[in-house]
PDB file of C-alpha atoms and ligand atoms in Angstrom:
ATOM      1  CA  MET A  12      99.070  36.671 220.900  1.00 46.00           C
ATOM      2  CA  THR A  13      95.425  37.584 221.225  1.00 45.00           C
ATOM      3  CA  THR A  14      93.078  38.674 218.521  1.00 46.00           C
ATOM      4  CA  ASN A  15      92.113  42.198 219.282  1.00 62.00           C
ATOM      5  CA  GLY A  16      89.712  43.887 217.046  1.00 81.00           C
ATOM      6  CA  SER A  17      90.477  46.612 214.625  1.00 93.00           C
ATOM      7  CA  PRO A  18      93.812  47.898 213.373  1.00 97.00           C
ATOM      8  CA  VAL A  19      95.548  50.787 215.112  1.00 97.00           C
ATOM      9  CA  LEU A  20      97.007  51.851 211.791  1.00 98.00           C
ATOM     10  CA  GLN A  21      95.684  50.864 208.400  1.00 98.00           C
ATOM     11  CA  ALA A  22      96.553  51.711 204.811  1.00 98.00           C
ATOM     12  CA  LYS A  23      94.275  50.969 201.885  1.00 98.00           C
ATOM     13  CA  GLY A  24      95.330  51.089 198.262  1.00 97.00           C
ATOM     14  CA  LEU A  25      98.243  53.481 198.656  1.00 98.00           C
ATOM     15  CA  VAL A  26      99.912  54.622 195.438  1.00 98.00           C
ATOM     16  CA  LYS A  27     103.002  56.777 195.045  1.00 97.00           C
ATOM     17  CA  ARG A  28     104.591  57.540 191.696  1.00 96.00           C
ATOM     18  CA  TYR A  29     107.841  59.333 190.997  1.00 93.00           C
ATOM     19  CA  GLY A  30     107.488  60.204 187.325  1.00 92.00           C
ATOM     20  CA  ARG A  31     107.333  56.818 185.632  1.00 91.00           C
ATOM     21  CA  VAL A  32     108.586  54.937 188.690  1.00 93.00           C
ATOM     22  CA  VAL A  33     105.797  53.472 190.807  1.00 96.00           C
ATOM     23  CA  ALA A  34     107.226  53.260 194.325  1.00 96.00           C
ATOM     24  CA  ILE A  35     103.958  52.054 195.923  1.00 97.00           C
ATOM     25  CA  ASP A  36     101.455  50.332 193.692  1.00 96.00           C
ATOM     26  CA  GLY A  37      98.186  49.922 195.559  1.00 97.00           C
ATOM     27  CA  SER A  38      99.596  48.782 198.891  1.00 97.00           C
ATOM     28  CA  ASP A  39      97.550  47.785 201.929  1.00 97.00           C
ATOM     29  CA  LEU A  40      98.827  47.395 205.482  1.00 98.00           C
ATOM     30  CA  GLU A  41      97.276  46.661 208.841  1.00 98.00           C
ATOM     31  CA  LEU A  42      98.939  47.067 212.204  1.00 98.00           C
ATOM     32  CA  TYR A  43      97.024  45.575 215.138  1.00 97.00           C
ATOM     33  CA  PRO A  44      97.253  46.496 218.832  1.00 95.00           C
ATOM     34  CA  GLY A  45     100.136  44.945 220.726  1.00 93.00           C
ATOM     35  CA  GLU A  46     101.953  43.427 217.777  1.00 97.00           C
ATOM     36  CA  ILE A  47     105.303  43.663 216.071  1.00 97.00           C
ATOM     37  CA  LEU A  48     104.596  43.698 212.346  1.00 98.00           C
ATOM     38  CA  ALA A  49     107.711  43.079 210.284  1.00 98.00           C
ATOM     39  CA  VAL A  50     107.788  44.398 206.718  1.00 98.00           C
ATOM     40  CA  ILE A  51     110.162  42.526 204.432  1.00 97.00           C
ATOM     41  CA  GLY A  52     110.862  42.746 200.716  1.00 96.00           C
ATOM     42  CA  ASP A  53     113.631  43.083 198.172  1.00 94.00           C
ATOM     43  CA  ASN A  54     115.482  46.334 197.556  1.00 93.00           C
ATOM     44  CA  GLY A  55     113.096  48.715 195.846  1.00 93.00           C
ATOM     45  CA  ALA A  56     109.950  46.788 196.855  1.00 96.00           C
ATOM     46  CA  GLY A  57     108.511  49.991 198.300  1.00 96.00           C
ATOM     47  CA  LYS A  58     108.970  49.358 202.025  1.00 96.00           C
ATOM     48  CA  SER A  59     110.469  52.736 202.902  1.00 93.00           C
ATOM     49  CA  SER A  60     107.999  54.539 200.637  1.00 95.00           C
ATOM     50  CA  LEU A  61     105.120  52.754 202.346  1.00 96.00           C
ATOM     51  CA  ILE A  62     106.209  53.757 205.822  1.00 95.00           C
ATOM     52  CA  LYS A  63     106.999  57.289 204.663  1.00 94.00           C
ATOM     53  CA  ALA A  64     103.372  57.545 203.582  1.00 96.00           C
ATOM     54  CA  LEU A  65     102.275  56.291 207.029  1.00 97.00           C
ATOM     55  CA  SER A  66     104.507  58.789 208.798  1.00 94.00           C
ATOM     56  CA  GLY A  67     103.787  61.913 206.773  1.00 94.00           C
ATOM     57  CA  ALA A  68     107.173  61.990 205.038  1.00 91.00           C
ATOM     58  CA  LEU A  69     105.484  61.599 201.658  1.00 95.00           C
ATOM     59  CA  ILE A  70     101.951  62.313 200.524  1.00 96.00           C
ATOM     60  CA  PRO A  71     100.464  59.385 198.589  1.00 97.00           C
ATOM     61  CA  ASP A  72      98.891  60.034 195.184  1.00 97.00           C
ATOM     62  CA  GLU A  73      96.037  57.654 195.986  1.00 98.00           C
ATOM     63  CA  GLY A  74      94.694  55.604 198.874  1.00 98.00           C
ATOM     64  CA  GLN A  75      93.670  56.126 202.469  1.00 98.00           C
ATOM     65  CA  ILE A  76      95.290  55.924 205.884  1.00 98.00           C
ATOM     66  CA  PHE A  77      93.358  55.302 209.090  1.00 98.00           C
ATOM     67  CA  LEU A  78      94.572  55.767 212.649  1.00 97.00           C
ATOM     68  CA  ASP A  79      92.285  54.153 215.239  1.00 96.00           C
ATOM     69  CA  GLY A  80      89.695  53.853 212.508  1.00 96.00           C
ATOM     70  CA  ASN A  81      89.683  57.561 211.618  1.00 97.00           C
ATOM     71  CA  GLN A  82      91.019  58.696 208.270  1.00 98.00           C
ATOM     72  CA  VAL A  83      94.108  60.888 208.568  1.00 98.00           C
ATOM     73  CA  HIS A  84      95.833  63.145 206.035  1.00 97.00           C
ATOM     74  CA  PHE A  85      99.388  63.673 207.181  1.00 96.00           C
ATOM     75  CA  ARG A  86     101.128  66.491 205.309  1.00 94.00           C
ATOM     76  CA  THR A  87     104.402  66.402 207.245  1.00 91.00           C
ATOM     77  CA  PRO A  88     106.219  64.078 209.664  1.00 88.00           C
ATOM     78  CA  MET A  89     105.246  66.562 212.391  1.00 89.00           C
ATOM     79  CA  ASP A  90     101.565  65.817 211.744  1.00 94.00           C
ATOM     80  CA  ALA A  91     102.176  62.101 212.235  1.00 94.00           C
ATOM     81  CA  ARG A  92     104.284  62.680 215.351  1.00 91.00           C
ATOM     82  CA  ALA A  93     101.581  64.864 216.831  1.00 91.00           C
ATOM     83  CA  ALA A  94      99.158  61.978 216.230  1.00 95.00           C
ATOM     84  CA  GLY A  95     101.470  59.609 218.139  1.00 93.00           C
ATOM     85  CA  ILE A  96     103.388  57.927 215.297  1.00 95.00           C
ATOM     86  CA  GLU A  97     107.128  57.992 215.921  1.00 90.00           C
ATOM     87  CA  THR A  98     109.403  56.923 213.068  1.00 89.00           C
ATOM     88  CA  VAL A  99     113.070  56.140 212.648  1.00 85.00           C
ATOM     89  CA  TYR A 100     113.875  56.538 208.957  1.00 78.00           C
ATOM     90  CA  GLN A 101     116.356  54.411 207.066  1.00 70.00           C
ATOM     91  CA  THR A 102     118.364  57.545 206.366  1.00 64.00           C
ATOM     92  CA  LEU A 103     118.698  58.621 209.952  1.00 61.00           C
ATOM     93  CA  ALA A 104     117.008  61.849 210.866  1.00 59.00           C
ATOM     94  CA  VAL A 105     119.372  63.047 213.533  1.00 60.00           C
ATOM     95  CA  ALA A 106     120.820  66.546 213.714  1.00 65.00           C
ATOM     96  CA  PRO A 107     124.579  65.916 213.653  1.00 63.00           C
ATOM     97  CA  GLY A 108     125.632  69.216 215.198  1.00 67.00           C
ATOM     98  CA  LEU A 109     123.424  68.793 218.265  1.00 69.00           C
ATOM     99  CA  ASP A 110     124.274  66.639 221.229  1.00 71.00           C
ATOM    100  CA  ILE A 111     122.518  63.425 222.257  1.00 72.00           C
ATOM    101  CA  ALA A 112     120.139  65.066 224.715  1.00 74.00           C
ATOM    102  CA  ASP A 113     119.174  67.764 222.204  1.00 73.00           C
ATOM    103  CA  ASN A 114     118.547  65.119 219.561  1.00 67.00           C
ATOM    104  CA  LEU A 115     116.339  63.122 221.880  1.00 69.00           C
ATOM    105  CA  PHE A 116     114.220  66.166 222.647  1.00 70.00           C
ATOM    106  CA  LEU A 117     114.341  67.737 219.199  1.00 68.00           C
ATOM    107  CA  GLY A 118     110.993  69.411 218.545  1.00 64.00           C
ATOM    108  CA  ARG A 119     109.681  68.666 222.029  1.00 65.00           C
ATOM    109  CA  GLU A 120     112.112  70.514 224.286  1.00 69.00           C
ATOM    110  CA  GLU A 121     111.243  70.740 227.943  1.00 71.00           C
ATOM    111  CA  ARG A 122     111.029  74.219 229.460  1.00 73.00           C
ATOM    112  CA  LYS A 123     112.023  75.231 232.945  1.00 74.00           C
ATOM    113  CA  PRO A 124     109.197  75.263 235.474  1.00 77.00           C
ATOM    114  CA  GLY A 125     107.365  78.510 236.213  1.00 77.00           C
ATOM    115  CA  ALA A 126     107.908  81.862 234.522  1.00 74.00           C
ATOM    116  CA  LEU A 127     111.444  81.016 233.426  1.00 72.00           C
ATOM    117  CA  GLY A 128     109.972  78.408 231.120  1.00 72.00           C
ATOM    118  CA  SER A 129     106.581  79.835 230.230  1.00 73.00           C
ATOM    119  CA  VAL A 130     107.604  83.494 229.824  1.00 72.00           C
ATOM    120  CA  PHE A 131     111.318  83.370 229.058  1.00 68.00           C
ATOM    121  CA  ARG A 132     111.099  80.052 227.163  1.00 69.00           C
ATOM    122  CA  MET A 133     114.182  78.780 228.969  1.00 73.00           C
ATOM    123  CA  LEU A 134     115.045  75.139 228.295  1.00 74.00           C
ATOM    124  CA  ASP A 135     115.357  72.753 231.197  1.00 77.00           C
ATOM    125  CA  ARG A 136     118.705  71.375 230.084  1.00 77.00           C
ATOM    126  CA  SER A 137     119.578  69.502 233.238  1.00 80.00           C
ATOM    127  CA  ARG A 138     116.260  67.663 233.234  1.00 80.00           C
ATOM    128  CA  MET A 139     116.567  66.817 229.521  1.00 77.00           C
ATOM    129  CA  ARG A 140     120.106  65.532 230.070  1.00 77.00           C
ATOM    130  CA  ALA A 141     119.079  63.381 233.006  1.00 78.00           C
ATOM    131  CA  GLU A 142     116.160  61.931 231.059  1.00 78.00           C
ATOM    132  CA  ALA A 143     118.275  61.412 227.954  1.00 75.00           C
ATOM    133  CA  LYS A 144     120.853  59.569 230.032  1.00 75.00           C
ATOM    134  CA  GLN A 145     118.122  57.330 231.466  1.00 75.00           C
ATOM    135  CA  HIS A 146     116.698  56.578 227.998  1.00 72.00           C
ATOM    136  CA  MET A 147     120.117  55.666 226.663  1.00 71.00           C
ATOM    137  CA  ALA A 148     120.847  53.526 229.727  1.00 70.00           C
ATOM    138  CA  ASP A 149     117.503  51.770 229.243  1.00 66.00           C
ATOM    139  CA  LEU A 150     118.665  50.978 225.756  1.00 61.00           C
ATOM    140  CA  GLY A 151     121.899  49.609 227.133  1.00 60.00           C
ATOM    141  CA  VAL A 152     124.063  52.012 225.180  1.00 58.00           C
ATOM    142  CA  GLY A 153     126.731  51.986 227.814  1.00 54.00           C
ATOM    143  CA  THR A 154     129.552  52.954 225.501  1.00 56.00           C
ATOM    144  CA  LEU A 155     128.457  56.573 225.316  1.00 58.00           C
ATOM    145  CA  GLN A 156     130.977  58.712 227.130  1.00 58.00           C
ATOM    146  CA  ASN A 157     128.930  61.816 227.522  1.00 67.00           C
ATOM    147  CA  ILE A 158     125.316  62.714 226.903  1.00 68.00           C
ATOM    148  CA  GLY A 159     126.527  66.187 225.852  1.00 71.00           C
ATOM    149  CA  GLN A 160     128.563  64.670 223.033  1.00 70.00           C
ATOM    150  CA  ALA A 161     127.646  65.949 219.554  1.00 73.00           C
ATOM    151  CA  VAL A 162     125.876  63.284 217.546  1.00 70.00           C
ATOM    152  CA  GLU A 163     128.265  63.846 214.616  1.00 73.00           C
ATOM    153  CA  SER A 164     131.044  62.428 216.798  1.00 73.00           C
ATOM    154  CA  LEU A 165     129.144  59.180 217.431  1.00 73.00           C
ATOM    155  CA  SER A 166     129.600  55.969 215.495  1.00 73.00           C
ATOM    156  CA  GLY A 167     126.889  54.976 213.012  1.00 71.00           C
ATOM    157  CA  GLY A 168     125.565  52.365 215.409  1.00 72.00           C
ATOM    158  CA  GLN A 169     125.453  54.789 218.322  1.00 74.00           C
ATOM    159  CA  ARG A 170     123.536  57.271 216.181  1.00 75.00           C
ATOM    160  CA  GLN A 171     121.063  54.571 215.303  1.00 76.00           C
ATOM    161  CA  ALA A 172     120.665  53.811 219.003  1.00 75.00           C
ATOM    162  CA  VAL A 173     119.900  57.479 219.711  1.00 76.00           C
ATOM    163  CA  ALA A 174     117.212  57.500 217.023  1.00 79.00           C
ATOM    164  CA  VAL A 175     115.650  54.259 218.287  1.00 80.00           C
ATOM    165  CA  ALA A 176     115.706  55.518 221.885  1.00 78.00           C
ATOM    166  CA  ARG A 177     113.925  58.664 220.771  1.00 79.00           C
ATOM    167  CA  SER A 178     111.144  56.781 219.023  1.00 83.00           C
ATOM    168  CA  ALA A 179     110.678  54.358 221.922  1.00 80.00           C
ATOM    169  CA  ALA A 180     110.580  57.204 224.421  1.00 78.00           C
ATOM    170  CA  PHE A 181     108.097  59.378 222.562  1.00 80.00           C
ATOM    171  CA  GLY A 182     105.869  57.192 220.400  1.00 80.00           C
ATOM    172  CA  SER A 183     102.432  57.149 221.974  1.00 83.00           C
ATOM    173  CA  LYS A 184     100.452  55.100 219.427  1.00 93.00           C
ATOM    174  CA  VAL A 185     102.821  53.522 216.912  1.00 95.00           C
ATOM    175  CA  VAL A 186     106.588  53.124 216.543  1.00 94.00           C
ATOM    176  CA  ILE A 187     107.977  52.602 213.035  1.00 95.00           C
ATOM    177  CA  LEU A 188     111.582  51.504 212.548  1.00 92.00           C
ATOM    178  CA  ASP A 189     113.148  51.303 209.077  1.00 90.00           C
ATOM    179  CA  GLU A 190     116.221  49.044 209.312  1.00 88.00           C
ATOM    180  CA  PRO A 191     117.037  49.881 212.936  1.00 85.00           C
ATOM    181  CA  THR A 192     119.691  47.191 213.307  1.00 83.00           C
ATOM    182  CA  ALA A 193     121.422  47.523 209.939  1.00 79.00           C
ATOM    183  CA  ALA A 194     124.401  49.477 211.271  1.00 73.00           C
ATOM    184  CA  LEU A 195     124.623  47.710 214.612  1.00 77.00           C
ATOM    185  CA  GLY A 196     126.995  45.091 215.923  1.00 79.00           C
ATOM    186  CA  VAL A 197     125.630  41.786 217.207  1.00 83.00           C
ATOM    187  CA  LYS A 198     125.343  42.907 220.824  1.00 79.00           C
ATOM    188  CA  GLU A 199     123.804  46.299 220.009  1.00 77.00           C
ATOM    189  CA  GLY A 200     121.475  44.698 217.457  1.00 83.00           C
ATOM    190  CA  ASN A 201     120.198  42.284 220.086  1.00 85.00           C
ATOM    191  CA  ARG A 202     119.630  45.148 222.501  1.00 80.00           C
ATOM    192  CA  VAL A 203     117.560  46.981 219.926  1.00 83.00           C
ATOM    193  CA  LEU A 204     115.533  43.795 219.363  1.00 89.00           C
ATOM    194  CA  GLN A 205     114.924  43.619 223.108  1.00 86.00           C
ATOM    195  CA  LEU A 206     113.911  47.278 223.123  1.00 83.00           C
ATOM    196  CA  ILE A 207     111.442  46.569 220.316  1.00 89.00           C
ATOM    197  CA  ARG A 208     109.923  43.764 222.392  1.00 91.00           C
ATOM    198  CA  ASP A 209     109.789  46.056 225.423  1.00 85.00           C
ATOM    199  CA  VAL A 210     107.991  48.715 223.397  1.00 86.00           C
ATOM    200  CA  ARG A 211     105.470  46.112 222.232  1.00 91.00           C
ATOM    201  CA  ASP A 212     105.031  44.752 225.758  1.00 88.00           C
ATOM    202  CA  ARG A 213     104.339  48.290 226.996  1.00 84.00           C
ATOM    203  CA  GLY A 214     101.377  48.187 224.626  1.00 87.00           C
ATOM    204  CA  LEU A 215     102.721  50.086 221.613  1.00 91.00           C
ATOM    205  CA  PRO A 216     102.525  48.297 218.290  1.00 96.00           C
ATOM    206  CA  VAL A 217     105.700  48.395 216.194  1.00 96.00           C
ATOM    207  CA  ILE A 218     106.346  48.248 212.463  1.00 97.00           C
ATOM    208  CA  LEU A 219     109.821  46.853 211.860  1.00 96.00           C
ATOM    209  CA  ILE A 220     111.355  46.967 208.402  1.00 96.00           C
ATOM    210  CA  SER A 221     114.364  44.700 208.130  1.00 94.00           C
ATOM    211  CA  HIS A 222     116.425  42.653 205.698  1.00 93.00           C
ATOM    212  CA  ASN A 223     117.723  40.615 208.615  1.00 93.00           C
ATOM    213  CA  MET A 224     115.627  37.426 208.443  1.00 95.00           C
ATOM    214  CA  PRO A 225     116.827  35.952 211.769  1.00 94.00           C
ATOM    215  CA  HIS A 226     115.890  39.233 213.495  1.00 94.00           C
ATOM    216  CA  VAL A 227     112.512  39.304 211.766  1.00 97.00           C
ATOM    217  CA  PHE A 228     111.731  35.703 212.636  1.00 97.00           C
ATOM    218  CA  GLU A 229     112.884  36.245 216.195  1.00 96.00           C
ATOM    219  CA  VAL A 230     110.656  39.201 217.086  1.00 97.00           C
ATOM    220  CA  ALA A 231     107.803  39.525 214.601  1.00 98.00           C
ATOM    221  CA  ASP A 232     104.259  38.499 215.427  1.00 97.00           C
ATOM    222  CA  ARG A 233     103.296  38.817 211.755  1.00 98.00           C
ATOM    223  CA  ILE A 234     105.328  39.431 208.625  1.00 98.00           C
ATOM    224  CA  HIS A 235     104.035  41.643 205.795  1.00 98.00           C
ATOM    225  CA  ILE A 236     105.811  40.721 202.551  1.00 97.00           C
ATOM    226  CA  GLN A 237     106.118  43.657 200.171  1.00 97.00           C
ATOM    227  CA  ARG A 238     106.793  42.848 196.530  1.00 96.00           C
ATOM    228  CA  LEU A 239     106.764  45.123 193.465  1.00 95.00           C
ATOM    229  CA  GLY A 240     105.205  48.003 195.385  1.00 96.00           C
ATOM    230  CA  ARG A 241     102.405  46.111 197.057  1.00 95.00           C
ATOM    231  CA  ARG A 242     101.661  43.572 199.756  1.00 96.00           C
ATOM    232  CA  ALA A 243     102.124  40.052 198.420  1.00 96.00           C
ATOM    233  CA  THR A 244     100.844  38.439 201.613  1.00 96.00           C
ATOM    234  CA  VAL A 245     101.118  38.296 205.384  1.00 97.00           C
ATOM    235  CA  ILE A 246     102.677  35.288 207.093  1.00 97.00           C
ATOM    236  CA  THR A 247     103.884  34.485 210.606  1.00 97.00           C
ATOM    237  CA  PRO A 248     107.154  32.982 211.875  1.00 97.00           C
ATOM    238  CA  LYS A 249     105.095  29.886 212.730  1.00 96.00           C
ATOM    239  CA  SER A 250     103.289  29.540 209.399  1.00 95.00           C
ATOM    240  CA  HIS A 251     106.398  29.844 207.205  1.00 96.00           C
ATOM    241  CA  SER A 252     110.121  29.202 207.294  1.00 96.00           C
ATOM    242  CA  MET A 253     112.705  31.838 206.426  1.00 96.00           C
ATOM    243  CA  SER A 254     113.395  30.254 203.073  1.00 96.00           C
ATOM    244  CA  GLU A 255     109.686  30.168 202.259  1.00 96.00           C
ATOM    245  CA  ALA A 256     109.441  33.846 203.156  1.00 96.00           C
ATOM    246  CA  VAL A 257     112.409  34.674 200.927  1.00 96.00           C
ATOM    247  CA  ALA A 258     110.881  32.665 198.077  1.00 95.00           C
ATOM    248  CA  ILE A 259     107.662  34.708 198.279  1.00 95.00           C
ATOM    249  CA  MET A 260     109.672  37.925 198.576  1.00 94.00           C
ATOM    250  CA  THR A 261     111.653  37.234 195.438  1.00 93.00           C
ATOM    251  CA  GLY A 262     108.758  35.821 193.436  1.00 91.00           C
ATOM    252  CA  ALA A 263     110.242  32.318 193.344  1.00 88.00           C
ATOM    253  CA  ALA A 264     107.091  31.044 195.086  1.00 86.00           C
ATOM    254  CA  PRO A 265     103.555  32.409 194.722  1.00 84.00           C
ATOM    255  CA  PRO A 266     102.170  34.123 197.808  1.00 82.00           C
ATOM    256  CA  PRO A 267     100.236  31.630 199.952  1.00 78.00           C
ATOM    257  CA  ASP A 268      96.914  33.420 199.595  1.00 69.00           C
ATOM    258  CA  GLN A 269      96.995  32.504 195.916  1.00 60.00           C
ATOM    259  CA  GLN A 270      97.136  28.876 197.024  1.00 52.00           C
ATOM    260  CA  VAL A 271      94.949  28.676 200.104  1.00 47.00           C
ATOM    261  CA  GLY A 272      92.570  31.100 201.776  1.00 43.00           C
ATOM    262  CA  ALA A 273      93.388  34.610 202.911  1.00 45.00           C
ATOM    263  CA  ALA A 274      96.436  36.164 204.491  1.00 51.00           C
ATOM    264  CA  VAL A 275      97.081  35.427 208.138  1.00 57.00           C
ATOM    265  CA  SER A 276      95.314  37.711 210.561  1.00 56.00           C
ATOM    266  CA  PRO A 277      96.329  38.260 214.165  1.00 59.00           C
ATOM    267  CA  GLY A 278      95.576  35.467 216.565  1.00 54.00           C
ATOM    268  CA  GLU A 279      96.097  32.702 214.055  1.00 50.00           C
TER     269      GLU A 279
HETATM  270  N1  ATP B   4     112.408  60.192 195.916  1.00 58.39           N
HETATM  271  C1  ATP B   4     112.354  59.262 194.945  1.00 58.39           C
HETATM  272  N2  ATP B   4     112.451  59.611 193.642  1.00 58.39           N
HETATM  273  C2  ATP B   4     112.373  58.680 192.671  1.00 58.39           C
HETATM  274  N3  ATP B   4     112.209  57.361 192.881  1.00 58.39           N
HETATM  275  C3  ATP B   4     112.102  56.957 194.160  1.00 58.39           C
HETATM  276  C4  ATP B   4     112.182  57.879 195.257  1.00 58.39           C
HETATM  277  N4  ATP B   4     112.038  57.185 196.413  1.00 58.39           N
HETATM  278  C5  ATP B   4     111.904  55.891 196.049  1.00 58.39           C
HETATM  279  N5  ATP B   4     111.949  55.741 194.704  1.00 58.39           N
HETATM  280  C6  ATP B   4     111.831  54.486 193.948  1.00 58.39           C
HETATM  281  O1  ATP B   4     110.716  53.771 194.447  1.00 58.39           O
HETATM  282  C7  ATP B   4     111.009  52.388 194.563  1.00 58.39           C
HETATM  283  C8  ATP B   4     110.785  51.937 195.988  1.00 58.39           C
HETATM  284  O2  ATP B   4     111.790  52.513 196.821  1.00 58.39           O
HETATM  285  P1  ATP B   4     111.849  52.266 198.395  1.00 58.39           P
HETATM  286  O3  ATP B   4     112.926  53.124 198.945  1.00 58.39           O
HETATM  287  O4  ATP B   4     110.492  52.443 198.966  1.00 58.39           O
HETATM  288  O5  ATP B   4     112.254  50.734 198.454  1.00 58.39           O
HETATM  289  P2  ATP B   4     112.647  49.823 199.699  1.00 58.39           P
HETATM  290  O6  ATP B   4     111.754  48.631 199.673  1.00 58.39           O
HETATM  291  O7  ATP B   4     112.645  50.608 200.947  1.00 58.39           O
HETATM  292  O8  ATP B   4     114.119  49.359 199.329  1.00 58.39           O
HETATM  293  P3  ATP B   4     115.410  49.059 200.279  1.00 58.39           P
HETATM  294  O9  ATP B   4     115.242  47.652 200.765  1.00 58.39           O
HETATM  295  O10 ATP B   4     116.545  49.152 199.334  1.00 58.39           O
HETATM  296  O11 ATP B   4     115.451  50.065 201.363  1.00 58.39           O
HETATM  297  C9  ATP B   4     112.434  52.205 194.058  1.00 58.39           C
HETATM  298  O12 ATP B   4     112.364  51.817 192.714  1.00 58.39           O
HETATM  299  C10 ATP B   4     113.030  53.591 194.192  1.00 58.39           C
HETATM  300  O13 ATP B   4     114.022  53.792 193.226  1.00 58.39           O
HETATM  301 MG1   MG B   5     114.116  51.143 202.260  1.00 58.39          MG
END
């Protein structure tokens, strides 16, 4: 990959406390253009909290977030979405009673052309269905019977696919995926990995949180290791093996920047 300048998304010194629990303890993060940044770490390391801060789902107690170099203050996930950051949360944010097409277009429904749409606010259902079908086909979710099927009747993996399709279709600056393959079978998991690569190759940088080391090492350009609420270091699939990454993650080995030089930056 090429070295390209300044981060699209950057966090500096984020802190989030829940009473006496410190979920994020001075965490930094940089996401560069055109990369897949994996975030790994043990349970409770603060990965989900970190990306919730980046996506407006929680407001950090301290620290700063920059999008394209400008400081942002997201108060809600809607703020982050409006700024182009599309997130799939670990606890899936789908509306179970709505169908697949409605879920894909939730919050950004398309209106009918002309006065029907602008004056009467009528939804363009047939267009949304056709587009939803295309997005799901792009994702290779061929097992869906009917795009009008309520999401509550889908399997866990199919729901996850709907959420990933939504983020890939609508993210305009950054796509963030928290454990997108956790509920998926081997075939579906591989399709989501391919979709993540496609999103990156279309020019959108992706943050991928995963416990699945083979997946991480397969797709990540860089790997941010989160430990005890902060970034321990950043490595790449070339600089470290999976077992070395796990050793840093669990504290069995010191992070490499305590041994030699600084964390890996893009292009290295
Ligand atoms: N809403 C909350 N209230 C209280 N404590 C919280 C809350 N959310 C997170 N925490 C705590 O903050 C810490 C970090 O949690 P977080 O969900 O960010 O971890 P994680 O790295 O995503 O873990 P996992 O791999 O299990 O998903 C944990 O100790 C957790 O118990
Ligand atoms: Mg989590």
